[in-house]
């Protein structure tokens, strides 16, 4: 076993009973690895939209105050009473944050599997990644191919497995093409590359004309701009051309999910030979996997009776396909981490820099095109 | 083969290109039955909510005009341009109406199966039931038990199979209890009797205090009144007590479906040991099978990620379970048609009376507690 520091910093998110969020850096003792464990020095960990719920705890970050020192910053923000109700389960617990990351194995337990990882650069997942060190089971480490940096491998799980999960769900549920919203996101671009590579027709929905250009330049064939006056017709045409009857929606709120179902119905009815008062019998499905649009979801039921809207999460999908299939997906991600599953970041920040006003203002917005990478090993 | 009249009256619904609905009585030639067919003199046929879409074609019935003669009435009503778009597939076609009915077999084709039905009272389904005579395959006839009248057997399919389909869907999808809205309806009362008989916990949602009393008097244990100020809490308590995670919603519009999911989540979280930012992992499902509330559907996504809302129709359920299982359901309906699956009607009308202003005003409202039976054999 090699040596490792006695403590490491990590970001903690705490909700106090009086309705206040406090985010701070805490020095956490580094415990010795168990026999089958390794200790990873986290060198890169992305800020994904799915991290922000836990990090911010529903607080009003526009009202945040910043105190402490540059090395030990403290962020404080108020939480509305209605939100506090939903947070009841975590009040008073100082929670670590960060879904995934990558770094170097600097210590290992006694088992051969753990020892074999010493010095390797690995990608890991499971929370507590906004930290300098993380103990993890050797079996959970995804060894990155020779020549891959931690920064390149930091996002091996959330986005790549979500993209693969969408394609897998499509196949499991008998669909043959996909629709994706907020399609210019990092995940959206990844899905464009994955579908191109695997020959899966993909209808991309974006919100701005320049995003249409971006995706087309990547080889996306169908890109519909929801800000265009011809959006509804464009979407129905793309759905008719691709036969897509399954959509993954990152926005969640507003009328977009219902518009997609309605356009799928228009496309399906165009293919029907005769009138049915129940509409088409083709099952049309939208899975909501994000909440970029915080408004209530609203839809006019004008798409027949064969439709569904539901929540979608990666974890149940992974459980459904089983451990072996999941491992094959992870190995594919590692093999294609510089191509199909490459991520790009607009800014790298240390743990302390991630808790500054200037950083939170940008990554807290979840704006398409802005993605931060935390580099806990750098001061 | 016995004799039968050369023509019979039937109700027809026609949408004219200029945006006008015309409902009238048409004298239809009675063709000779094919070898495997019988001719049924329809003696009773219910007006179900599911018949009204085809009958009224989306027309504004509050603006209907009534002409013709008492024996040959004609109802005319305007259709809004937006609705006409959805009706494009049926413009210019004079369509027969009526999903189900019962009556006496008065003629039969040559096959032994057809001949065996002569003189029997049978229940049938498949459209064109608002008519004096209906040719139908012998295999499609459900022979009613000795001593059952056509009026008693008129509603053997739509409501009974829907109630059985709800229970069957519950079992197929791994739930153990049910929620039902508009629960004081004929179908709702049937579901109360069926669930009582089969020992299935049922949460009934009604809209008025007197409906609570009605259902309680029938032995319903859980009845929640959505007009009560304590509705949300009452519902969560009932869901916690029953463990119901599947709802069938006849209203469709407004916020009720979302309220049910939210209350299911409250009940599920009460049973959870620790906080999860993704909410409970229990799958919560609402199937919308009607549209009593014509507003858009709206919901606040505050029920975790394991949820679904979708359309539900009887026909795909029947196809899914297969012909043998469906036949067993039909036989159960016939055996329990005077008990579990009994229907009651507030008024009997002839074909011509069904097309009067006074009748349409009442049954067109789809008000709970008003159900009409058409008796085409009576003048």
Coordinates of C-alpha atoms in Angstrom, one line a residue, chain A residues 18-257:
Chain A
X18 CA -34.4 27.3 9.8
X19 CA -34.5 27.1 6.0
X20 CA -31.0 28.0 5.1
X21 CA -28.6 26.2 2.8
X22 CA -24.9 26.2 3.6
X23 CA -22.3 24.9 1.2
X24 CA -18.8 24.7 2.5
X25 CA -15.5 22.8 2.3
X26 CA -14.9 20.3 5.0
X27 CA -11.6 18.5 5.8
X28 CA -12.5 14.8 5.9
X29 CA -10.1 12.1 7.3
X30 CA -8.9 9.7 4.7
X31 CA -9.6 6.2 6.1
X32 CA -7.4 3.3 5.1
X33 CA -8.8 1.3 2.2
X34 CA -10.5 -2.0 2.9
X35 CA -8.9 -5.1 1.3
X36 CA -11.0 -4.8 -1.9
X37 CA -10.9 -1.0 -2.0
X38 CA -8.6 1.6 -3.5
X39 CA -8.2 5.3 -2.8
X40 CA -8.5 7.6 -5.8
X41 CA -7.1 11.1 -5.9
X42 CA -9.9 12.8 -7.8
X43 CA -8.4 15.0 -10.5
X44 CA -11.5 15.9 -12.5
X45 CA -15.2 15.8 -11.7
X46 CA -17.9 17.5 -13.9
X47 CA -20.8 19.6 -12.7
X48 CA -23.8 17.9 -14.2
X49 CA -27.3 19.3 -14.0
X50 CA -28.1 16.2 -11.9
X51 CA -25.6 17.4 -9.3
X52 CA -27.3 20.7 -8.7
X53 CA -30.4 19.4 -7.0
X54 CA -28.3 17.9 -4.2
X55 CA -25.8 20.8 -4.1
X56 CA -28.3 23.7 -4.0
X57 CA -31.1 21.9 -2.1
X58 CA -33.8 23.9 -3.9
X59 CA -32.4 27.2 -2.4
X60 CA -32.8 30.5 -4.1
X61 CA -29.3 31.0 -5.3
X62 CA -30.0 34.4 -6.7
X63 CA -30.2 35.5 -3.0
X64 CA -27.0 33.6 -2.0
X65 CA -24.3 35.3 0.2
X66 CA -20.7 34.4 0.1
X67 CA -18.5 34.4 3.2
X68 CA -15.5 32.5 4.7
X69 CA -12.0 32.8 3.1
X70 CA -10.8 32.0 -0.4
X71 CA -9.5 28.7 0.9
X72 CA -12.5 28.0 3.0
X73 CA -15.5 29.6 1.3
X74 CA -19.0 29.4 2.7
X75 CA -22.1 29.9 0.5
X76 CA -25.4 30.6 2.2
X77 CA -28.8 30.8 0.6
X78 CA -32.5 30.9 1.7
X79 CA -34.9 28.0 1.0
X80 CA -38.6 28.8 0.5
X81 CA -41.0 27.1 3.1
X82 CA -42.7 25.1 0.4
X83 CA -39.4 23.7 -0.8
X84 CA -38.3 23.0 2.8
X85 CA -41.2 20.5 3.0
X86 CA -39.8 18.5 0.2
X87 CA -36.3 18.7 1.8
X88 CA -37.5 17.4 5.2
X89 CA -35.6 14.1 4.7
X90 CA -32.1 15.8 4.5
X91 CA -32.4 18.6 7.0
X92 CA -29.4 18.6 9.4
X93 CA -27.3 16.2 7.4
X94 CA -24.0 17.5 5.9
X95 CA -24.1 15.8 2.5
X96 CA -21.2 15.2 0.1
X97 CA -21.8 16.0 -3.6
X98 CA -20.6 15.0 -7.0
X99 CA -21.9 12.0 -9.0
X100 CA -18.8 11.0 -11.0
X101 CA -15.1 11.8 -11.6
X102 CA -11.7 10.4 -12.5
X103 CA -8.3 10.3 -11.0
X104 CA -5.2 8.3 -10.1
X105 CA -5.3 5.3 -7.7
X106 CA -2.8 6.3 -5.0
X107 CA -3.5 3.5 -2.5
X108 CA -5.0 0.0 -2.6
X109 CA -6.2 -2.7 -0.2
X110 CA -4.6 -6.2 -0.2
X111 CA -6.6 -8.0 -2.8
X112 CA -5.0 -8.6 -6.2
X113 CA -7.8 -6.7 -7.9
X114 CA -7.2 -3.7 -5.8
X115 CA -3.4 -3.9 -6.0
X116 CA -3.6 -4.2 -9.8
X117 CA -5.1 -0.7 -10.0
X118 CA -2.3 1.1 -8.2
X119 CA -1.1 4.1 -10.3
X120 CA -3.9 3.6 -12.9
X121 CA -6.2 6.4 -14.0
X122 CA -9.7 5.3 -13.4
X123 CA -13.2 6.7 -13.8
X124 CA -15.6 6.2 -10.8
X125 CA -19.2 7.0 -9.8
X126 CA -21.3 6.9 -6.7
X127 CA -21.3 10.3 -5.1
X128 CA -18.9 12.3 -3.0
X129 CA -16.7 13.1 -6.0
X130 CA -16.3 16.9 -5.3
X131 CA -13.5 15.8 -3.0
X132 CA -9.7 15.4 -3.1
X133 CA -9.8 11.7 -2.2
X134 CA -12.4 9.0 -2.6
X135 CA -12.3 5.4 -1.3
X136 CA -14.1 3.0 -3.7
X137 CA -14.4 -0.7 -4.4
X138 CA -11.8 -1.9 -6.9
X139 CA -14.6 -3.6 -8.9
X140 CA -16.3 -0.2 -9.4
X141 CA -13.3 1.4 -11.1
X142 CA -13.4 1.8 -14.8
X143 CA -9.8 1.7 -16.0
X144 CA -9.3 4.3 -18.7
X145 CA -7.4 3.3 -21.9
X146 CA -3.7 4.2 -22.0
X147 CA -3.1 7.8 -22.9
X148 CA -6.4 9.1 -21.5
X149 CA -6.3 11.9 -18.9
X150 CA -8.5 12.2 -15.9
X151 CA -10.1 15.3 -17.4
X152 CA -11.0 13.3 -20.6
X153 CA -12.4 10.5 -18.4
X154 CA -14.2 12.5 -15.8
X155 CA -17.6 12.1 -17.5
X156 CA -17.7 8.4 -18.2
X157 CA -21.0 7.6 -16.5
X158 CA -23.8 10.2 -16.3
X159 CA -23.9 11.5 -19.9
X160 CA -22.5 8.4 -21.7
X161 CA -24.7 5.9 -19.9
X162 CA -27.7 8.2 -20.2
X163 CA -27.2 8.4 -24.0
X164 CA -26.7 4.6 -24.1
X165 CA -29.7 4.2 -21.8
X166 CA -31.9 6.2 -24.2
X167 CA -30.9 4.0 -27.1
X168 CA -31.3 0.8 -24.9
X169 CA -34.8 1.9 -23.7
X170 CA -35.7 2.5 -27.4
X171 CA -34.8 -1.0 -28.3
X172 CA -36.3 -2.6 -25.2
X173 CA -39.6 -0.9 -25.7
X174 CA -39.9 -1.6 -29.5
X175 CA -39.2 1.8 -30.9
X176 CA -36.8 2.4 -33.9
X177 CA -35.9 6.1 -33.7
X178 CA -35.6 8.8 -31.0
X179 CA -36.5 12.4 -30.3
X180 CA -34.4 14.4 -27.9
X181 CA -35.0 17.9 -26.5
X182 CA -32.4 20.4 -25.3
X183 CA -30.4 18.6 -28.0
X184 CA -27.5 21.1 -28.1
X185 CA -26.4 20.1 -24.6
X186 CA -23.2 18.1 -24.0
X187 CA -25.5 15.1 -23.6
X188 CA -27.4 16.0 -26.8
X189 CA -24.2 16.3 -28.8
X190 CA -23.1 12.9 -27.5
X191 CA -26.4 11.4 -28.5
X192 CA -26.0 12.8 -32.0
X193 CA -22.6 11.1 -32.3
X194 CA -23.9 7.8 -30.8
X195 CA -27.0 7.7 -33.1
X196 CA -24.9 8.6 -36.1
X197 CA -22.4 5.8 -35.2
X198 CA -25.2 3.2 -34.5
X199 CA -27.4 4.2 -37.5
X200 CA -30.4 5.3 -35.3
X201 CA -32.6 8.1 -36.7
X202 CA -32.7 11.0 -34.2
X203 CA -34.9 14.1 -34.2
X204 CA -33.1 16.9 -32.3
X205 CA -35.2 19.7 -30.8
X206 CA -33.3 22.9 -29.9
X207 CA -34.4 26.3 -28.8
X208 CA -32.2 28.6 -31.0
X209 CA -31.2 28.9 -34.6
X210 CA -27.5 28.8 -33.9
X211 CA -28.0 25.5 -32.1
X212 CA -29.5 24.1 -35.4
X213 CA -26.2 25.1 -37.1
X214 CA -24.1 23.5 -34.4
X215 CA -25.9 20.2 -34.6
X216 CA -26.0 20.1 -38.4
X217 CA -22.3 20.7 -38.5
X218 CA -21.9 17.6 -36.3
X219 CA -23.9 15.6 -38.9
X220 CA -27.3 15.7 -37.3
X221 CA -29.9 15.2 -40.1
X222 CA -33.1 16.3 -38.3
X223 CA -33.0 19.4 -36.2
X224 CA -36.1 21.3 -35.2
X225 CA -36.0 24.8 -33.6
X226 CA -38.8 25.3 -31.2
X227 CA -38.5 29.1 -31.6
X228 CA -39.3 28.8 -35.3
X229 CA -42.9 29.6 -36.4
X230 CA -42.9 26.4 -38.5
X231 CA -41.8 24.3 -35.5
X232 CA -45.0 22.1 -35.2
X233 CA -44.9 21.3 -38.9
X234 CA -41.2 20.7 -39.0
X235 CA -41.4 18.4 -36.1
X236 CA -44.3 16.4 -37.7
X237 CA -42.4 16.1 -40.9
X238 CA -39.2 14.8 -39.1
X239 CA -41.3 12.4 -37.1
X240 CA -43.0 11.1 -40.2
X241 CA -39.6 10.7 -41.9
X242 CA -37.9 8.9 -39.0
X243 CA -40.9 7.0 -37.5
X244 CA -39.8 8.2 -34.1
X245 CA -42.4 7.4 -31.4
X246 CA -40.2 7.8 -28.3
X247 CA -38.9 11.1 -27.0
X248 CA -36.5 11.9 -24.1
X249 CA -37.3 15.4 -22.7
X250 CA -34.8 17.3 -20.5
X251 CA -37.1 20.3 -20.1
X252 CA -40.1 18.7 -18.4
X253 CA -42.2 21.8 -17.9
X254 CA -44.5 23.7 -20.2
X255 CA -46.1 22.3 -23.3
X256 CA -43.2 20.7 -25.1
X257 CA -43.9 17.1 -24.1

